[in-house]
Each structure stands twice: as C-alpha cells, then as structure tokens.
C-alpha cells in the first residue's frame, strides 16, 4: 500500500515514515500541500495521505479541499495529523472531506488503529 | 525499599484469592511499580510496611485497593476493530431480526474497564441502528475495579484516549471538549449501567443476555478460573446469543460448548446446538 506524508517538519516526516514502514506501507513525502497535490496527481493510486494542518504554500485544509475537488483523486483517503485539537478544527476538516483526524502527540498504535478504521493495514495487518 | 520474596508471595496470594488474577514469579517488577503509587495514596512509607498492613486485622478495604491497583485496565475505543465490524455487519442485524417480536436486547460487558468498549457499541447503535429506537436495549457494564467504574460513569476521556480508535465523526457527534479532556454526551452515557462485579466470585442474578463481551480478561486467569467464567457465560447467554472473546483468548481445551463464528479476527462464538439439546 502507498502512503504519502505531508508535513513541513522533517522530524515529523521521519517519525511517521518509521511508523508507516513498520506497518508495511511504501512511503512518499511532501513538505507542503502544493507539493503533495503534485505528487498525488502523478500517483493517484496513493491509498492514504497523512496531512499536517499548518504548512507553508498550501495548508492541510486547503490540500484536503483541493484533493476532494479533483475527481481523479477520489480513491485517496485523507487523515489529518495535527497539533490543532479544538472541536471546531476537527469539524472543519471532516466537512472539507478528511476521512480521519489524529491529534498530536500520537503513538504508532494510534496511527495503526486509525488506519484500521479506514480498512488500511499496510502490508502487515498485525505489525502494530 | 524493594519487594522481598515473602512479601511478593503474600501479595500474589491475596490478589489471586480476591480476583483470580495470576501473578507469576518474575512479575515482581510489575507488583512493585503498582504498589509504589498505592503506598503514596495510603500514606505508608514503604512497600514492606504496606504488605505488613495487609496482614493486620481489618485489612479488607486495603485489599480492595490493592486489587484495584493490580488490575490492568488497557482498553481503547473500538479496540481491534474487527469485533465491532462483526457486531455491525452480522450479529446485530441477526439479533434485531430474531428479537423483532420482543423488541429487547440485553448486552453485558463483563470487564468494561474505563468504559470505552460499551460506549463504542452505544455510539454505533445510536449512529447506525435507528431501527432500535423504541426498543429496550439494556447494556450492563461490569468490572472488579471501583476506580475504573467511576471513570467510566463520568465518561470523560483524555486527548490520548479519544485519539485511540475513535472515529473522528463520532468524536464530533458525541463528545464535548472540556478543558483538555473530552466528555461523552449524556444521551450515550445514559445507555450503559455500570456495576461492580468480580468474575471469579459468585455472580449476581443476571438477565439472559443476547451478547456477552468477555474480552481480554481471561488472559489473567488460571485454567480453572477460565473454565468457571466460560461456563458462567454459557449459562447467562440466550441459546442464540453471541460471546466475544479477546484476540488472544479461546474456549478451546476449556469449554467445548462454543462454536467459533466465521468473522475474521472477531473472536465471536455461539453456543453449540448439541450443548443446548
């Protein structure tokens, strides 16, 4: 399974990459929403994008809206992974078309459980 | 000061006699790590002094708090996902069809810990089974630990707890943020009754159950206790009811009256027809 990590923090991308690789995913990275959108348009077979909220150029919410406006990307699941923890943010993300929402800080189990809710278990369903 | 061999033996015996929880040799580190906070809570200067108090007359309230401290309360919303999928896709539709005359369902969560399991099902019932409105759905959730039951009744969870396994749509729909915590709305909290129940002691009279959730509790028991608890679950289940066990649990070699249902990784069982006859 292919996953895309979208986060402007290199440390966060590395952390999520390690978790996703351990869960059996093939992982690509993008540093902001615009880069992520370009990647997804080249790789519409990406199953899941993990999306930070606050990023330069195009933020996470704008990315979610752009992906949902593009019919060729309808198979991409979107999971916000963000420090935004207010109810209003969760609501806005879901209304924009996000499938799931993880609040930082998180653990590998939290990511694995949320992916399982979406029916995504990477290459090894029991790696978590 | 650390735990001596004789003190460990006493704690081990008291915990086993009271709760059925088996603490094998080698678990001294676990006992120590759980007793240290209890010492602070009891205002006792050391673990040896705490164990000494267990030997004194009138120690029963302390024994209760000791067992409370030793129980493992690992849980999360929709833990393991698949059992809840089996409920949603197969078990609940079948029971709704079978009970359409009586319009009543009884569900028992036998080791409910801080409430995530019964509340997960309650949210699912509310969101996905509108046909149950007007039915009597009795949900009884029990645990040996009064502390976790108090937390369960409050329905208040940390950010870490709601992050784990809870679909975001349910967070938005059924929770309110209170400071850094998240509080379950009253309509869901009121769907579950929480009571103290020790699975290895005599059970109170329970109504016939359509579903028994007995997940991730037998792993702490020895073979005899597992057999007794499974036998009790069989007696309390309706003939066409469903039993759910944890992922690492099985009735195999303990109680041959259950058939495993073909729902992947759900740990779902029914009572064998031959047992009923």
Coordinates of C-alpha atoms in Angstrom, one line a residue:
Chain A
X1 CA 0.0 0.0 0.0
X2 CA 1.2 3.5 -0.8
X3 CA 1.1 6.3 1.7
X4 CA 2.0 10.0 1.5
X5 CA 3.2 12.0 4.5
X6 CA 2.6 15.7 4.2
X7 CA 4.3 17.8 6.8
X8 CA 6.8 20.7 6.8
X9 CA 8.7 19.2 9.8
X10 CA 11.4 16.9 8.7
X11 CA 11.4 15.3 12.2
X12 CA 7.7 14.6 12.0
X13 CA 8.0 13.1 8.5
X14 CA 10.8 10.8 9.7
X15 CA 8.7 9.7 12.7
X16 CA 5.6 9.0 10.6
X17 CA 7.8 7.3 7.9
X18 CA 9.2 4.9 10.5
X19 CA 5.7 4.0 11.8
X20 CA 4.2 3.5 8.4
X21 CA 7.1 1.4 7.1
X22 CA 6.8 -0.8 10.1
X23 CA 3.1 -1.2 9.3
X24 CA 4.0 -2.3 5.8
X25 CA 3.4 0.8 3.7
X26 CA 5.5 2.2 0.9
X27 CA 6.0 5.8 1.9
X28 CA 6.5 9.1 -0.1
X29 CA 6.9 12.6 1.5
X30 CA 5.9 16.1 0.7
X31 CA 6.8 19.3 2.6
X32 CA 3.6 21.2 2.0
X33 CA 0.2 21.0 0.4
X34 CA 1.2 22.1 -3.1
X35 CA 4.0 19.5 -3.3
X36 CA 1.6 16.9 -2.0
X37 CA -1.1 17.8 -4.6
X38 CA 1.5 17.4 -7.5
X39 CA 2.6 14.1 -6.1
X40 CA -1.0 12.8 -5.8
X41 CA -1.8 13.9 -9.3
X42 CA 1.2 11.8 -10.6
X43 CA 0.4 9.0 -8.2
X44 CA -3.4 8.8 -7.9
X45 CA -3.1 5.2 -6.7
X46 CA -1.9 6.5 -3.3
X47 CA -4.2 5.0 -0.8
X48 CA -3.7 7.3 2.1
X49 CA -2.2 10.8 2.8
X50 CA -1.4 11.8 6.3
X51 CA -1.7 15.6 6.3
X52 CA -0.5 18.3 8.7
X53 CA -2.6 21.4 9.1
X54 CA -0.2 24.3 9.3
X55 CA 2.2 24.3 6.4
X56 CA 3.6 26.9 4.0
X57 CA 2.4 27.5 0.4
X58 CA -0.8 25.3 0.8
X59 CA -2.0 24.3 4.2
X60 CA -3.5 21.0 5.1
X61 CA -7.2 22.1 5.0
X62 CA -6.6 23.7 1.5
X63 CA -5.0 20.4 0.4
X64 CA -8.0 18.4 1.6
X65 CA -10.3 20.7 -0.3
X66 CA -8.2 20.5 -3.5
X67 CA -8.0 16.7 -3.4
X68 CA -11.7 16.4 -2.9
X69 CA -12.3 18.8 -5.8
X70 CA -10.3 16.5 -8.1
X71 CA -12.4 13.5 -9.2
X72 CA -9.3 11.6 -10.3
X73 CA -8.2 11.5 -6.6
X74 CA -11.4 10.2 -5.2
X75 CA -9.7 7.0 -4.1
X76 CA -7.2 8.8 -1.9
X77 CA -8.1 8.6 1.9
X78 CA -7.1 11.7 3.9
X79 CA -6.1 11.7 7.5
X80 CA -5.2 14.9 9.3
X81 CA -2.3 14.6 11.7
X82 CA -2.1 17.9 13.5
X83 CA -1.5 19.9 16.7
X84 CA -4.9 21.5 16.2
X85 CA -7.0 20.0 18.9
X86 CA -10.2 22.1 19.1
X87 CA -13.5 20.6 18.1
X88 CA -14.0 23.3 15.5
X89 CA -10.9 22.2 13.7
X90 CA -12.0 18.5 13.7
X91 CA -15.4 19.6 12.3
X92 CA -13.9 21.8 9.6
X93 CA -11.5 19.0 8.5
X94 CA -14.3 16.4 8.2
X95 CA -16.6 18.9 6.4
X96 CA -13.8 19.6 3.9
X97 CA -13.6 15.9 3.2
X98 CA -11.0 14.4 5.6
X99 CA -11.7 10.8 6.4
X100 CA -9.9 10.7 9.8
X101 CA -8.3 13.0 12.3
X102 CA -5.3 12.4 14.7
X103 CA -4.2 15.0 17.3
X104 CA -0.5 15.3 18.0
X105 CA 1.1 13.8 20.1
X106 CA 0.4 10.3 18.9
X107 CA 1.8 6.8 19.0
X108 CA 2.3 4.1 16.5
X109 CA -0.8 2.3 18.0
X110 CA -2.9 5.4 17.5
X111 CA -1.9 5.7 13.8
X112 CA -2.4 1.9 13.3
X113 CA -5.8 2.0 14.9
X114 CA -7.0 4.9 12.8
X115 CA -5.7 3.2 9.6
X116 CA -7.5 0.1 10.6
X117 CA -10.7 2.1 11.0
X118 CA -10.3 3.1 7.3
X119 CA -9.7 -0.6 6.4
X120 CA -6.0 0.1 5.7
X121 CA -3.4 -2.1 7.3
X122 CA -0.4 -1.8 5.1
X123 CA 1.4 -5.0 4.1
X124 CA 1.2 -6.5 7.6
X125 CA -2.1 -6.3 9.3
X126 CA -0.6 -7.3 12.7
X127 CA 2.5 -5.2 12.6
X128 CA 1.1 -2.9 15.3
Chain B
X1 CA 12.8 -0.5 49.6
X2 CA 12.1 -3.3 47.2
X3 CA 9.8 -6.3 47.5
X4 CA 11.1 -9.4 49.4
X5 CA 10.2 -12.9 48.3
X6 CA 7.8 -13.5 51.1
X7 CA 6.1 -10.1 50.6
X8 CA 5.7 -10.9 46.9
X9 CA 4.2 -14.3 47.8
X10 CA 1.7 -12.7 50.1
X11 CA 0.6 -10.1 47.5
X12 CA 0.4 -12.8 44.9
X13 CA -1.9 -14.9 47.1
X14 CA -4.1 -12.1 48.2
X15 CA -4.6 -10.9 44.6
X16 CA -5.3 -14.4 43.4
X17 CA -7.7 -15.2 46.1
X18 CA -9.6 -12.0 45.6
X19 CA -9.6 -11.6 41.9
X20 CA -8.3 -14.7 40.2
X21 CA -5.5 -12.7 38.6
X22 CA -2.4 -14.8 38.4
X23 CA 0.9 -13.1 39.1
X24 CA 3.6 -15.5 38.1
X25 CA 7.1 -15.4 39.6
X26 CA 9.1 -12.8 37.6
X27 CA 6.3 -10.2 37.9
X28 CA 7.9 -8.7 41.0
X29 CA 8.8 -5.6 38.9
X30 CA 5.1 -5.2 38.0
X31 CA 3.9 -5.6 41.6
X32 CA 6.5 -3.0 42.8
X33 CA 5.5 -0.5 40.1
X34 CA 1.9 -0.8 41.1
X35 CA 2.5 -0.8 44.8
X36 CA 4.5 2.4 44.9
X37 CA 1.6 4.7 44.0
X38 CA -0.6 2.8 46.4
X39 CA 1.9 3.5 49.2
X40 CA 1.7 7.2 48.5
X41 CA -2.1 7.0 48.4
X42 CA -2.2 5.2 51.7
X43 CA 0.4 7.4 53.2
X44 CA 2.6 4.4 54.0
X45 CA 6.4 4.9 53.9
X46 CA 7.4 1.7 52.2
X47 CA 6.2 -1.4 50.4
X48 CA 7.2 -3.8 53.3
X49 CA 5.1 -1.6 55.6
X50 CA 2.2 -1.8 53.2
X51 CA 2.4 -5.5 52.9
X52 CA 2.6 -5.7 56.7
X53 CA -0.7 -3.8 56.9
X54 CA -2.3 -6.4 54.6
X55 CA -1.6 -9.0 57.4
X56 CA -3.4 -6.9 60.0
X57 CA -7.0 -7.4 61.1
X58 CA -9.5 -5.2 59.2
X59 CA -7.3 -5.1 56.0
X60 CA -10.2 -5.8 53.6
X61 CA -10.6 -2.2 52.4
X62 CA -6.8 -2.1 51.7
X63 CA -7.1 -5.5 49.9
X64 CA -9.8 -4.0 47.6
X65 CA -7.5 -1.1 46.8
X66 CA -4.6 -3.4 46.3
X67 CA -6.5 -5.5 43.7
X68 CA -7.7 -2.2 42.2
X69 CA -4.0 -1.2 41.8
X70 CA -3.0 -4.6 40.3
X71 CA -5.7 -4.8 37.6
X72 CA -4.7 -4.0 34.1
X73 CA -7.1 -1.6 32.5
X74 CA -5.8 -1.5 29.0
X75 CA -8.6 -0.5 26.7
X76 CA -9.5 1.8 23.8
X77 CA -12.5 2.8 21.7
X78 CA -13.3 0.1 19.0
X79 CA -10.3 -1.9 20.2
X80 CA -9.2 -4.4 17.5
X81 CA -11.9 -3.0 15.1
X82 CA -13.0 -6.5 13.8
X83 CA -15.3 -7.5 16.7
X84 CA -17.2 -4.3 16.2
X85 CA -17.4 -4.9 12.4
X86 CA -18.8 -8.4 13.2
X87 CA -21.4 -6.8 15.5
X88 CA -22.3 -4.2 13.0
X89 CA -22.5 -6.4 9.9
X90 CA -23.7 -9.8 11.3
X91 CA -24.5 -10.1 15.0
X92 CA -26.8 -7.0 15.5
X93 CA -28.7 -7.5 12.2
X94 CA -29.3 -11.1 13.1
X95 CA -30.4 -10.3 16.7
X96 CA -32.7 -7.5 15.5
X97 CA -34.4 -9.9 13.2
X98 CA -34.7 -12.6 15.9
X99 CA -36.0 -10.2 18.6
X100 CA -38.5 -8.2 16.4
X101 CA -41.4 -9.6 18.5
X102 CA -40.0 -8.7 21.9
X103 CA -38.0 -5.6 20.8
X104 CA -35.5 -6.0 23.6
X105 CA -31.7 -6.6 23.6
X106 CA -29.5 -7.4 26.6
X107 CA -25.8 -6.8 26.3
X108 CA -23.2 -7.5 29.0
X109 CA -19.7 -6.1 29.0
X110 CA -18.0 -8.3 31.7
X111 CA -14.8 -6.4 32.1
X112 CA -15.6 -3.0 30.9
X113 CA -12.7 -1.1 32.4
X114 CA -13.0 2.7 31.8
X115 CA -16.0 2.3 29.5
X116 CA -14.6 2.6 26.0
X117 CA -16.0 -0.8 24.9
X118 CA -19.6 -0.3 26.0
X119 CA -19.6 3.3 24.8
X120 CA -18.2 2.3 21.4
X121 CA -21.1 0.0 20.9
X122 CA -23.6 2.6 22.2
X123 CA -22.3 5.2 19.7
X124 CA -22.6 2.6 17.0
X125 CA -26.1 1.6 18.0
X126 CA -27.2 5.3 18.0
X127 CA -25.5 6.1 14.7
X128 CA -26.1 3.1 12.6
X129 CA -29.2 1.3 14.0
X130 CA -32.0 3.8 14.0
X131 CA -34.4 0.8 13.8
X132 CA -33.6 0.2 17.5
X133 CA -35.3 3.4 18.6
X134 CA -38.3 2.4 20.6
X135 CA -36.6 -0.9 21.7
X136 CA -35.4 -1.7 25.2
X137 CA -31.7 -2.0 24.9
X138 CA -30.2 -3.0 28.4
X139 CA -26.5 -2.6 28.5
X140 CA -24.8 -3.7 31.7
X141 CA -21.1 -3.0 32.0
X142 CA -19.2 -4.5 35.0
X143 CA -15.7 -4.5 36.3
X144 CA -13.9 -5.6 39.5
X145 CA -12.3 -2.2 40.0
X146 CA -14.4 0.6 41.5
X147 CA -11.9 3.2 40.4
X148 CA -12.3 2.4 36.7
X149 CA -16.1 2.2 37.1
X150 CA -16.1 5.7 38.5
X151 CA -14.1 6.9 35.5
X152 CA -16.4 5.0 33.1
X153 CA -19.6 6.5 34.6
X154 CA -18.1 10.0 34.2
X155 CA -17.5 9.4 30.5
X156 CA -14.6 11.9 30.5
X157 CA -11.5 11.0 28.4
X158 CA -8.1 12.5 27.7
X159 CA -7.0 13.6 24.3
X160 CA -4.8 10.5 24.1
X161 CA -7.8 8.2 24.8
X162 CA -10.1 9.8 22.2
X163 CA -7.2 9.7 19.7
X164 CA -7.0 5.9 20.0
X165 CA -9.5 4.1 17.8
X166 CA -12.4 6.6 18.0
X167 CA -13.7 7.6 14.5
X168 CA -13.4 11.4 14.2
X169 CA -17.1 11.6 13.1
X170 CA -18.1 10.0 16.5
X171 CA -15.8 12.5 18.3
X172 CA -17.5 15.4 16.7
X173 CA -21.0 14.0 17.1
X174 CA -20.9 12.5 20.7
X175 CA -18.3 14.5 22.6
X176 CA -17.8 17.9 24.0
X177 CA -14.4 19.4 24.8
X178 CA -14.0 20.3 28.4
X179 CA -10.6 21.9 29.1
X180 CA -8.1 19.4 27.7
X181 CA -10.5 16.5 28.1
X182 CA -13.4 15.2 26.1
X183 CA -16.7 14.4 27.7
X184 CA -19.2 12.0 26.2
X185 CA -22.7 13.4 25.8
X186 CA -25.4 12.3 28.3
X187 CA -27.6 10.5 25.7
X188 CA -24.8 8.0 25.2
X189 CA -23.6 7.8 28.8
X190 CA -27.2 7.0 29.9
X191 CA -27.3 4.0 27.6
X192 CA -25.0 2.0 29.8
X193 CA -25.4 0.9 33.5
X194 CA -22.0 0.3 35.3
X195 CA -21.9 -2.1 38.3
X196 CA -19.1 -3.7 40.3
X197 CA -18.8 -7.5 39.6
X198 CA -16.0 -9.9 40.4
X199 CA -16.0 -12.6 37.7
X200 CA -14.3 -15.3 39.9
X201 CA -16.8 -14.9 42.8
X202 CA -20.5 -15.8 42.8
X203 CA -22.3 -13.8 40.2
X204 CA -25.5 -11.9 41.0
X205 CA -28.6 -12.9 39.2
X206 CA -28.2 -11.6 35.6
X207 CA -30.8 -11.3 32.9
X208 CA -30.5 -13.7 29.9
X209 CA -28.0 -12.0 27.6
X210 CA -28.1 -11.7 23.8
X211 CA -24.4 -10.6 23.7
X212 CA -21.6 -11.1 26.2
X213 CA -18.4 -9.2 25.7
X214 CA -15.8 -11.1 27.7
X215 CA -12.7 -9.7 26.0
X216 CA -9.2 -9.6 27.3
X217 CA -9.9 -10.6 30.9
X218 CA -9.5 -14.4 30.9
X219 CA -5.8 -14.0 29.9
X220 CA -5.2 -13.0 33.5
X221 CA -6.8 -16.1 35.0
X222 CA -5.6 -19.7 35.5
X223 CA -7.2 -22.6 33.8
X224 CA -9.8 -23.4 36.5
X225 CA -11.0 -19.8 36.7
X226 CA -11.2 -19.6 32.9
X227 CA -13.4 -22.7 32.8
X228 CA -15.7 -21.3 35.5
X229 CA -16.1 -18.0 33.8
X230 CA -16.8 -19.6 30.4
X231 CA -19.3 -21.9 32.0
X232 CA -21.0 -18.9 33.6
X233 CA -21.0 -17.0 30.3
X234 CA -22.7 -20.0 28.6
X235 CA -25.4 -20.2 31.3
X236 CA -26.1 -16.5 31.1
X237 CA -26.3 -16.4 27.2
X238 CA -29.6 -16.9 25.4
X239 CA -29.4 -20.1 23.2
X240 CA -29.0 -17.9 20.1
X241 CA -26.8 -15.3 21.8
X242 CA -23.2 -14.4 21.0
X243 CA -20.0 -14.4 23.1
X244 CA -17.0 -12.3 22.2
X245 CA -13.5 -13.1 23.5
X246 CA -10.3 -11.2 23.1
X247 CA -7.8 -11.8 20.3
X248 CA -5.5 -13.9 22.5
X249 CA -8.3 -15.9 24.1
X250 CA -10.2 -19.1 23.0
X251 CA -12.6 -21.6 24.7
X252 CA -10.5 -24.4 23.1
X253 CA -9.5 -27.0 25.7
X254 CA -11.5 -25.1 28.3
X255 CA -15.2 -25.4 27.3
X256 CA -16.2 -27.3 24.2
X257 CA -19.7 -25.9 24.1
X258 CA -18.9 -23.0 21.8
X259 CA -18.7 -22.7 18.0
X260 CA -16.4 -20.0 16.5
X261 CA -18.2 -17.8 14.0
X262 CA -16.5 -17.2 10.7
X263 CA -16.0 -13.5 11.1
X264 CA -12.3 -12.8 10.7
X265 CA -10.4 -11.9 13.9
X266 CA -13.6 -11.1 15.7
X267 CA -13.4 -13.7 18.5
X268 CA -17.1 -14.3 18.1
X269 CA -18.7 -17.5 19.4
X270 CA -22.2 -19.1 19.7
X271 CA -23.3 -21.9 21.9
X272 CA -23.2 -25.3 20.0
X273 CA -26.7 -26.7 19.2
X274 CA -25.6 -30.1 20.7
X275 CA -24.9 -28.4 24.0
X276 CA -28.4 -26.9 24.0
X277 CA -30.0 -30.2 23.3

